[in-house]
Coordinates of C-alpha atoms and ligand atoms in Angstrom, one line a residue:
M1 CA -2.8 -74.6 4.3
T2 CA -3.8 -77.7 2.9
G3 CA -7.6 -77.2 2.6
S4 CA -10.6 -77.4 -0.6
A5 CA -11.0 -75.7 -3.9
E6 CA -13.7 -73.0 -2.3
E7 CA -11.2 -71.6 0.2
I8 CA -9.4 -67.9 0.0
Y9 CA -6.2 -68.6 0.9
Q10 CA -5.4 -65.2 2.1
A11 CA -3.7 -63.1 4.8
T12 CA -3.0 -59.3 6.3
C13 CA -0.6 -58.5 8.6
S14 CA 0.6 -55.1 9.4
A15 CA 4.5 -53.8 9.8
P16 CA 6.2 -51.1 11.8
V17 CA 9.0 -48.0 10.5
N18 CA 11.9 -47.7 11.7
I19 CA 14.8 -44.8 12.3
A20 CA 18.2 -46.3 11.8
V21 CA 20.7 -44.5 14.9
I22 CA 24.0 -46.2 12.9
K23 CA 23.0 -44.6 9.6
Y24 CA 22.9 -47.6 6.1
W25 CA 24.0 -44.6 3.9
G26 CA 26.2 -46.8 0.7
K27 CA 25.8 -50.4 -1.4
R28 CA 28.7 -52.5 -2.3
D29 CA 26.0 -54.3 -4.7
T30 CA 23.5 -52.4 -6.1
S31 CA 21.6 -55.6 -7.2
L32 CA 21.1 -57.2 -4.1
I33 CA 21.3 -54.3 -1.6
L34 CA 24.3 -55.2 0.1
P35 CA 25.6 -52.0 2.2
T36 CA 28.8 -51.0 2.6
N37 CA 28.3 -50.7 7.0
D38 CA 26.6 -52.2 9.3
S39 CA 23.4 -50.5 10.8
L40 CA 21.7 -50.0 13.7
S41 CA 18.2 -48.5 14.8
V42 CA 15.1 -48.8 16.5
T43 CA 11.5 -50.3 16.2
L44 CA 8.7 -47.6 16.4
D45 CA 5.0 -48.9 17.8
Q46 CA 2.6 -50.2 14.6
D47 CA -0.6 -48.9 16.8
H48 CA 0.7 -45.3 15.5
L49 CA 3.3 -45.9 12.2
R50 CA 2.0 -48.7 10.1
S51 CA 1.9 -49.7 6.5
V52 CA -0.7 -52.8 6.0
T53 CA -0.4 -55.8 3.3
T54 CA -2.9 -57.9 1.6
A55 CA -0.9 -61.1 -0.1
R56 CA -4.0 -63.5 -2.2
A57 CA -3.0 -66.3 -4.0
D58 CA -5.8 -67.5 -6.4
P59 CA -5.7 -70.4 -9.6
S60 CA -7.5 -67.7 -10.6
F61 CA -4.9 -65.2 -11.1
G62 CA -2.7 -68.0 -12.9
D63 CA -1.5 -71.1 -12.5
L64 CA 1.6 -72.6 -13.4
S65 CA 0.8 -76.5 -13.0
S66 CA -1.5 -76.1 -16.4
Y67 CA 2.3 -74.7 -18.4
P68 CA 4.6 -78.0 -18.7
D69 CA 7.6 -75.0 -19.3
A70 CA 8.5 -73.3 -16.8
D71 CA 8.7 -70.6 -19.4
A72 CA 5.5 -70.4 -20.9
A73 CA 4.6 -70.8 -17.0
A74 CA 5.2 -68.0 -16.2
A75 CA 4.2 -64.9 -18.9
H76 CA 0.8 -66.6 -18.1
L77 CA 1.3 -65.9 -14.2
T78 CA -0.3 -62.6 -14.0
D79 CA 0.5 -61.1 -10.9
R80 CA -0.5 -56.8 -9.4
L81 CA 0.0 -54.6 -6.7
W82 CA -1.3 -51.8 -5.8
L83 CA 0.4 -49.6 -3.6
N84 CA -2.1 -46.3 -1.8
G85 CA -5.0 -47.4 -4.5
E86 CA -2.9 -47.2 -7.3
E87 CA -1.6 -50.4 -9.1
E88 CA 1.9 -50.6 -9.4
L89 CA 4.8 -52.1 -11.9
I90 CA 5.9 -55.6 -10.9
K91 CA 8.5 -54.9 -13.6
P92 CA 10.8 -57.6 -14.4
D93 CA 14.3 -56.7 -12.7
G94 CA 13.0 -54.7 -10.3
R95 CA 12.9 -54.5 -6.7
L96 CA 8.1 -56.0 -6.0
R97 CA 9.4 -58.5 -8.4
R98 CA 12.6 -60.5 -6.2
C99 CA 11.0 -59.7 -3.4
I100 CA 8.1 -61.8 -4.6
D101 CA 10.3 -64.9 -6.7
E102 CA 12.2 -65.0 -3.4
M103 CA 9.2 -65.8 -1.0
R104 CA 7.7 -67.7 -4.1
K105 CA 11.0 -70.2 -4.0
L106 CA 10.3 -70.4 -0.2
R107 CA 6.5 -71.8 -0.1
A108 CA 7.4 -73.8 -3.3
A109 CA 10.0 -75.9 -0.7
K110 CA 7.7 -76.4 1.6
E111 CA 4.7 -77.6 -1.6
S112 CA 8.0 -80.7 -2.7
K113 CA 8.5 -81.6 1.0
D114 CA 5.1 -82.3 1.4
P115 CA 2.6 -82.4 -1.6
S116 CA -0.7 -82.5 0.6
L117 CA 0.0 -79.3 0.3
A118 CA -2.2 -76.6 -2.1
S119 CA 0.1 -76.1 -4.7
L120 CA 0.2 -71.8 -3.6
S121 CA 3.4 -71.4 -5.7
K122 CA 2.0 -72.2 -8.5
W123 CA -1.0 -69.6 -8.1
G124 CA -0.8 -65.7 -9.3
L125 CA -0.9 -62.8 -7.1
R126 CA -3.1 -59.9 -5.1
I127 CA -1.5 -58.0 -3.3
C128 CA -2.6 -54.3 -2.3
S129 CA -0.6 -52.0 0.5
E130 CA -1.6 -48.8 2.7
N131 CA 0.0 -47.1 4.5
N132 CA -2.1 -45.5 7.4
F133 CA 1.2 -41.6 7.3
P134 CA 0.3 -39.5 4.5
T135 CA 3.5 -40.0 2.4
A136 CA 3.2 -35.9 2.6
A137 CA 4.4 -36.7 5.9
G138 CA 7.7 -37.2 4.8
L139 CA 8.7 -40.2 6.4
A140 CA 9.8 -42.6 4.8
S141 CA 7.2 -45.7 4.0
S142 CA 9.6 -48.6 1.8
A143 CA 10.7 -50.4 4.9
S144 CA 7.6 -51.2 6.4
G145 CA 6.0 -51.1 3.1
F146 CA 8.0 -54.2 2.2
A147 CA 8.5 -55.8 5.6
A148 CA 4.7 -56.2 5.3
L149 CA 4.7 -57.6 2.0
I150 CA 7.3 -60.1 3.0
A151 CA 5.3 -60.5 6.1
S152 CA 1.7 -61.4 4.2
L153 CA 3.4 -63.5 1.9
A154 CA 5.2 -65.1 5.0
A155 CA 1.7 -65.5 6.7
L156 CA -0.4 -66.2 3.1
Y157 CA 2.7 -69.6 2.7
E158 CA 2.9 -70.1 6.0
L159 CA 6.1 -70.2 6.1
Q160 CA 7.4 -69.6 10.0
P161 CA 8.4 -70.7 12.0
E162 CA 10.9 -73.1 9.8
V163 CA 12.1 -70.0 7.9
S164 CA 13.3 -67.6 10.6
S165 CA 12.9 -63.8 11.2
S166 CA 17.0 -62.9 10.5
Q167 CA 16.1 -65.4 6.6
L168 CA 12.7 -63.3 5.9
S169 CA 14.8 -60.3 6.8
R170 CA 17.8 -61.0 3.9
I171 CA 14.3 -61.1 1.0
A172 CA 13.0 -58.2 2.4
R173 CA 16.1 -56.3 2.0
Q174 CA 16.1 -56.3 -1.5
G175 CA 13.2 -54.9 -2.0
S176 CA 15.0 -51.7 0.1
G177 CA 17.6 -51.7 2.7
S178 CA 16.1 -50.4 5.8
A179 CA 13.2 -52.5 5.3
C180 CA 15.3 -55.7 7.3
R181 CA 15.4 -53.8 10.0
S182 CA 11.5 -53.9 10.7
L183 CA 11.2 -57.4 10.8
F184 CA 12.2 -57.2 14.0
G185 CA 10.7 -55.3 16.8
G186 CA 12.7 -53.3 19.6
Y187 CA 16.5 -52.6 18.6
V188 CA 17.9 -54.3 15.0
A189 CA 21.2 -54.4 14.3
W190 CA 21.8 -54.6 10.1
Q191 CA 24.4 -56.7 9.4
G192 CA 26.0 -56.1 6.8
G193 CA 28.0 -59.1 5.5
K194 CA 31.1 -60.2 4.4
E195 CA 29.5 -63.0 0.9
A196 CA 29.4 -61.7 -2.3
D197 CA 26.1 -63.3 -2.6
G198 CA 24.6 -61.4 0.1
S199 CA 23.7 -65.2 2.2
D200 CA 25.2 -63.3 5.7
S201 CA 23.5 -59.9 5.0
L202 CA 20.6 -59.8 7.4
A203 CA 18.8 -58.2 10.4
V204 CA 19.5 -59.6 13.9
E205 CA 17.7 -58.3 17.4
V206 CA 19.8 -56.6 19.6
A207 CA 16.9 -56.0 21.8
P208 CA 13.6 -56.4 22.6
K209 CA 11.2 -53.7 23.3
S210 CA 10.3 -55.3 26.7
H211 CA 14.0 -55.0 27.2
W212 CA 13.6 -51.5 27.3
P213 CA 10.1 -50.5 26.5
D214 CA 10.5 -46.0 28.0
L215 CA 12.2 -45.2 24.4
H216 CA 9.2 -42.9 22.9
A217 CA 10.6 -41.1 19.4
L218 CA 9.2 -37.4 18.6
I219 CA 8.8 -36.4 15.2
C220 CA 8.9 -33.3 13.8
V221 CA 7.8 -33.2 10.4
V222 CA 9.6 -30.0 9.0
S223 CA 7.9 -28.7 6.0
D224 CA 9.7 -28.7 3.2
A225 CA 8.0 -27.2 -0.3
K226 CA 11.7 -29.0 -2.7
K227 CA 11.6 -33.3 -3.3
G228 CA 15.2 -33.8 -2.3
T229 CA 17.4 -37.0 -3.6
P230 CA 16.7 -40.3 -3.7
S231 CA 17.8 -41.8 -1.1
T232 CA 19.3 -44.6 -3.5
A233 CA 20.4 -42.4 -5.7
G234 CA 22.3 -40.2 -3.4
M235 CA 24.2 -42.9 -1.4
Q236 CA 25.9 -44.0 -4.5
R237 CA 27.1 -40.9 -5.1
T238 CA 28.8 -41.1 -1.9
V239 CA 29.9 -44.2 -2.2
Q240 CA 31.3 -42.9 -5.5
T241 CA 32.9 -39.7 -4.5
S242 CA 32.9 -38.9 -1.4
P243 CA 36.3 -40.0 0.7
L244 CA 34.6 -39.2 4.1
L245 CA 33.1 -41.6 3.6
Q246 CA 35.3 -44.2 2.9
H247 CA 36.8 -43.9 6.6
R248 CA 33.4 -43.6 8.3
I249 CA 32.2 -47.4 6.8
K250 CA 36.0 -48.4 7.7
E251 CA 36.4 -47.3 11.5
V252 CA 33.7 -44.9 13.0
V253 CA 31.3 -47.1 11.7
P254 CA 32.0 -50.5 14.0
E255 CA 33.5 -48.5 16.6
R256 CA 29.4 -46.9 17.0
M257 CA 28.1 -50.5 16.3
A258 CA 29.9 -51.7 19.0
K259 CA 29.6 -49.0 21.5
I260 CA 25.3 -48.2 21.0
T261 CA 24.4 -52.4 21.1
E262 CA 26.1 -51.7 24.6
A263 CA 24.6 -48.4 25.9
I264 CA 21.6 -50.3 24.6
Q265 CA 21.9 -53.4 26.5
K266 CA 22.9 -51.4 29.4
R267 CA 19.8 -49.0 28.4
D268 CA 22.5 -46.4 28.8
F269 CA 20.1 -43.5 27.6
D270 CA 23.1 -41.0 27.9
T271 CA 25.5 -43.1 25.5
F272 CA 23.0 -43.9 23.1
A273 CA 22.3 -39.9 22.8
A274 CA 25.8 -39.0 22.2
I275 CA 26.4 -42.1 19.1
T276 CA 23.3 -41.4 17.3
M277 CA 23.5 -37.6 17.1
A278 CA 27.4 -38.0 16.6
D279 CA 26.1 -40.3 13.4
S280 CA 23.7 -38.8 12.2
N281 CA 26.1 -35.7 12.3
N282 CA 28.7 -37.7 10.0
F283 CA 26.1 -39.5 7.6
H284 CA 25.0 -35.5 6.8
A285 CA 28.4 -34.5 6.6
C286 CA 29.0 -37.2 4.1
C287 CA 26.5 -35.9 2.0
L288 CA 28.0 -33.2 2.0
D289 CA 31.4 -34.4 0.6
T290 CA 29.3 -36.0 -1.8
S291 CA 30.3 -35.0 -5.2
P292 CA 28.1 -32.3 -6.5
P293 CA 27.0 -32.1 -2.2
I294 CA 23.8 -33.5 -1.0
F295 CA 21.8 -31.8 1.1
Y296 CA 18.9 -33.1 3.1
M297 CA 18.9 -31.4 6.6
N298 CA 17.7 -27.1 6.1
D299 CA 17.5 -24.6 8.2
V300 CA 14.4 -25.9 10.3
S301 CA 16.4 -28.6 10.8
R302 CA 19.7 -27.3 11.7
S303 CA 17.8 -25.3 14.4
I304 CA 16.2 -28.2 16.3
V305 CA 19.7 -29.2 16.4
Q306 CA 21.4 -26.9 18.7
L307 CA 18.2 -26.0 20.3
V308 CA 18.9 -30.2 21.7
E309 CA 22.0 -29.3 22.2
E310 CA 22.0 -26.4 24.3
I311 CA 18.7 -28.4 26.3
N312 CA 21.0 -31.3 26.9
R313 CA 24.6 -28.7 27.7
A314 CA 22.5 -26.6 30.4
S315 CA 20.9 -30.6 31.2
E316 CA 24.3 -32.0 31.8
A317 CA 26.0 -28.0 33.6
E318 CA 24.2 -29.8 36.7
G319 CA 25.2 -33.5 36.2
L320 CA 22.0 -34.8 35.1
G321 CA 22.8 -35.7 31.8
K322 CA 21.5 -35.5 28.3
K323 CA 17.6 -35.2 28.1
L324 CA 16.7 -36.5 24.9
A325 CA 18.9 -36.9 21.3
Y326 CA 17.8 -36.0 17.2
T327 CA 18.5 -38.0 14.5
Y328 CA 18.1 -37.6 10.5
D329 CA 16.9 -39.9 7.9
A330 CA 17.7 -38.4 3.7
G331 CA 15.3 -35.0 4.2
P332 CA 14.3 -32.7 7.0
N333 CA 12.7 -34.6 9.2
A334 CA 13.9 -34.6 13.0
V335 CA 12.8 -37.5 15.0
L336 CA 13.9 -36.8 18.4
Y337 CA 14.3 -39.8 20.7
A338 CA 13.9 -39.7 24.7
P339 CA 12.6 -41.2 28.4
K340 CA 9.3 -41.7 28.3
E341 CA 9.7 -39.3 31.6
N342 CA 11.6 -36.2 29.1
M343 CA 8.7 -36.1 26.7
P344 CA 6.7 -33.9 28.4
A345 CA 9.1 -30.8 29.1
I346 CA 10.4 -32.0 24.7
L347 CA 6.9 -32.0 23.6
Q348 CA 5.9 -28.0 25.7
T349 CA 9.8 -27.4 24.6
I350 CA 8.9 -27.8 20.6
R351 CA 6.4 -26.4 20.2
H352 CA 7.0 -22.8 22.0
Y353 CA 9.4 -22.4 19.4
F354 CA 7.4 -24.3 16.1
P355 CA 4.0 -23.0 17.3
S356 CA 1.1 -23.9 15.1
A357 CA 2.5 -28.0 14.8
D358 CA -0.5 -30.1 13.5
F359 CA -0.3 -32.8 16.7
D360 CA -2.8 -35.7 17.5
D361 CA -2.3 -36.7 21.4
T362 CA -0.7 -39.6 21.9
F363 CA 0.1 -40.9 24.8
N364 CA -2.7 -37.7 26.3
I365 CA 0.4 -36.0 27.6
L366 CA -1.8 -32.3 27.4
G367 CA -4.6 -33.7 29.8
N368 CA -7.4 -33.4 26.4
G369 CA -7.7 -37.3 26.0
A370 CA -5.3 -39.7 24.3
N371 CA -5.8 -39.1 20.7
A372 CA -7.5 -35.6 20.9
S373 CA -5.9 -33.4 17.2
H374 CA -4.0 -29.9 18.2
R375 CA -4.9 -29.2 14.5
G376 CA -3.3 -25.4 13.0
A377 CA -3.0 -22.1 14.3
Q378 CA -2.2 -21.9 18.8
E379 CA -1.5 -19.6 21.2
P380 CA 2.4 -20.1 21.0
Q381 CA 3.1 -22.2 24.3
G382 CA 4.7 -20.6 27.5
L383 CA 8.2 -22.2 28.0
P384 CA 8.5 -25.9 30.8
S385 CA 8.8 -25.4 34.7
D386 CA 11.1 -27.8 35.0
L387 CA 13.8 -26.5 31.9
P388 CA 17.0 -27.0 33.0
K389 CA 18.1 -24.0 35.3
G390 CA 21.1 -22.6 32.9
F391 CA 19.4 -23.2 29.4
N392 CA 19.3 -20.0 26.8
Q393 CA 16.1 -19.1 25.6
G394 CA 17.5 -16.7 22.7
V395 CA 19.4 -20.3 21.4
I396 CA 17.3 -20.0 18.6
P397 CA 14.3 -17.7 18.2
V398 CA 11.0 -18.4 17.7
H399 CA 9.8 -20.0 14.5
E400 CA 7.1 -19.0 11.9
P401 CA 4.0 -21.3 13.0
G402 CA 4.3 -24.0 10.2
S403 CA 7.9 -24.0 10.4
V404 CA 7.9 -27.7 11.6
R405 CA 4.2 -28.9 10.6
R406 CA 3.0 -31.5 12.4
L407 CA 4.9 -34.0 15.1
I408 CA 3.8 -37.5 15.6
H409 CA 4.4 -38.7 19.3
T410 CA 5.4 -42.6 19.1
Q411 CA 7.6 -45.3 20.8
V412 CA 10.0 -48.0 20.3
G413 CA 7.5 -50.3 19.2
G414 CA 7.4 -54.8 18.8
S415 CA 8.0 -57.0 15.4
P416 CA 4.8 -56.3 12.2
R417 CA 2.3 -58.7 13.0
V418 CA -0.7 -60.6 10.9
L419 CA -3.9 -59.1 11.5
E420 CA -5.8 -61.6 10.3
R421 CA -6.1 -64.9 8.2
G422 CA -8.1 -65.5 4.9
A423 CA -11.0 -62.7 4.5
G424 CA -12.1 -60.4 7.2
S425 CA -12.8 -57.7 8.0
E426 CA -9.1 -56.5 8.4
A427 CA -8.3 -57.5 4.2
L428 CA -7.4 -54.9 1.7
L429 CA -8.6 -56.8 -1.4
K430 CA -13.1 -57.2 -2.3
D431 CA -13.5 -61.1 -3.2
D432 CA -12.3 -60.4 -6.5
G433 CA -9.1 -59.9 -5.7
T434 CA -9.0 -56.1 -6.5
P435 CA -9.1 -52.9 -3.6
Ligands
DP6_1 C1 18.8 -42.4 5.0 O1 17.1 -47.8 2.5 O2 15.8 -46.4 1.4 O3 17.1 -44.0 5.9 O4 17.8 -49.8 -0.2 O5 18.3 -48.0 -1.8 O6 16.0 -48.6 -0.5 P1 17.3 -48.3 -0.3 O7 17.9 -47.1 0.5 P2 16.6 -47.1 1.6 O8 17.6 -46.1 2.8 C2 17.4 -45.5 3.8 C3 19.1 -44.5 3.9 C4 18.3 -44.0 5.5 C5 19.4 -44.5 7.1 C6 18.9 -45.6 7.1 O9 17.4 -46.0 7.4 O10 19.9 -46.8 7.7

C-alpha cells in the first residue's frame, strides 16, 4: 500500500482451528514458547469453525515519526485490541505485545527497503477479533485467534509472499504454541527445533488438504461444570514433575512423528488412527503422571473411548480395519476423526448412546437440508444397520440426555483467508476504529 492520506489501511482475515494428533505438551523455553517435542495436527474447515480479525493502522492512533527518541515514541503509540467485544489489555511483556511488535518489525524492514511505502509500521493499531464458535462450546480458541491476528497483520502490512507462512508461524507460536500450526491448511507439523533463539521452531505443511480431503471430524462437546487446569500452567507442571514425559519426549514422539507422517502421505487411515489414539492416551497418561495429577478426561470422555475401541475391534474382527479415531486436548471433549464415508454411521451411533446433543447438520447427513438444526430433547436414536456384526451393544450404557451437549461435524480445511483489504462489509471495526 502506498496511497493517499485518506486511504484506509485495514485488512480482515479468518484463520482455522487445528486439532493435534501428536500433542504438544511442555515447553523448553516458556518466554519464546519453544516446545519439548514436535507435534502434528489436522487443520479444520473455516466454514464451520474460525476466528476472524480486522486490523487497521492509522496515524490518528499514534504516530512514531513525530517522536525522535524511540522510547518516548513507544509511550505515545497506542495499540488497542478487542476480543469478542471486550477490550483486552495489551500487557508490556505479554504475548499479544510480542506478536504485534514482531509483525511491526517485518513491516519496518519492508518500508526501509522501499521508502515510497506508507509508514504503517510507525502508526498505532486497532485490532478486533471474534470467534464464530462460543467459548462456552469448550473449544480452544487461542490457536485460531492468534493465527487470525498474525494473518490480518501480514495482510495489512503486505508481508507475503516475501515473508513465508513458516516465518509467520514463528511469530504466531509466540502468541500460543499451537497457533503456529493454524497458519497452514491440511496436515501440519510444528518442528520444535533445537536453537535457543527459536529460529528453527516453526510450522511446515506435511500435506495439503487436497492430498487427503476426505478426512472428517466430529467434535463431541462434553458437559463439564468445573474449569480444568489451563494448558499453559498444566504443561509446565508436567515438565517439572513427570518422569513419563521424558520418555515421551525422547522415545515416543520422534518415532510417532515419522510414522504418522508416512501414514498421511499414504492416506493410511488405520495407521493414522492407531497413532492418533495412542498419542492422545500417552499425553493424558503424562497428565496423570504429573504431581499433583491433572485430569482432563471425565467419565463421558472415557465412555466415548470405550465405544470407539469396541467399534474398531468389531470392524477389525471382520477384516475391515479401523472406522474412526478419538483424540482429547486439555479438556473432556472428544474429537473423532474418520473417513467421510464412515461418518453417517458414527453420527447415528454417537446420537444413540449420547441422546439430545445439539447438532447442526453441516453435511446434510440426516436429510433435512444442509445446516438443519437438531436441538435439545429428541427421541433416542436406533443404532445404524451397518455397524460391524460382532459389535457389543452393551459396551457402554445409553447416557443421560445432554451428557454430550453438542456435536460439530466438520472436515479437514485450508489455510487462513484474506477476506477483505480496506474498508468493507467484512470488517469488524467501524469507521472510527472501534468495534
Ligand atoms: C493439549 O497452545 O494452548 O491442545 O503455548 O501455552 O498457549 P500455550 O499452549 P496451547 O497448548 C495446546 C495443548 C494441546 C495440544 C496441542 O494442541 O498440540
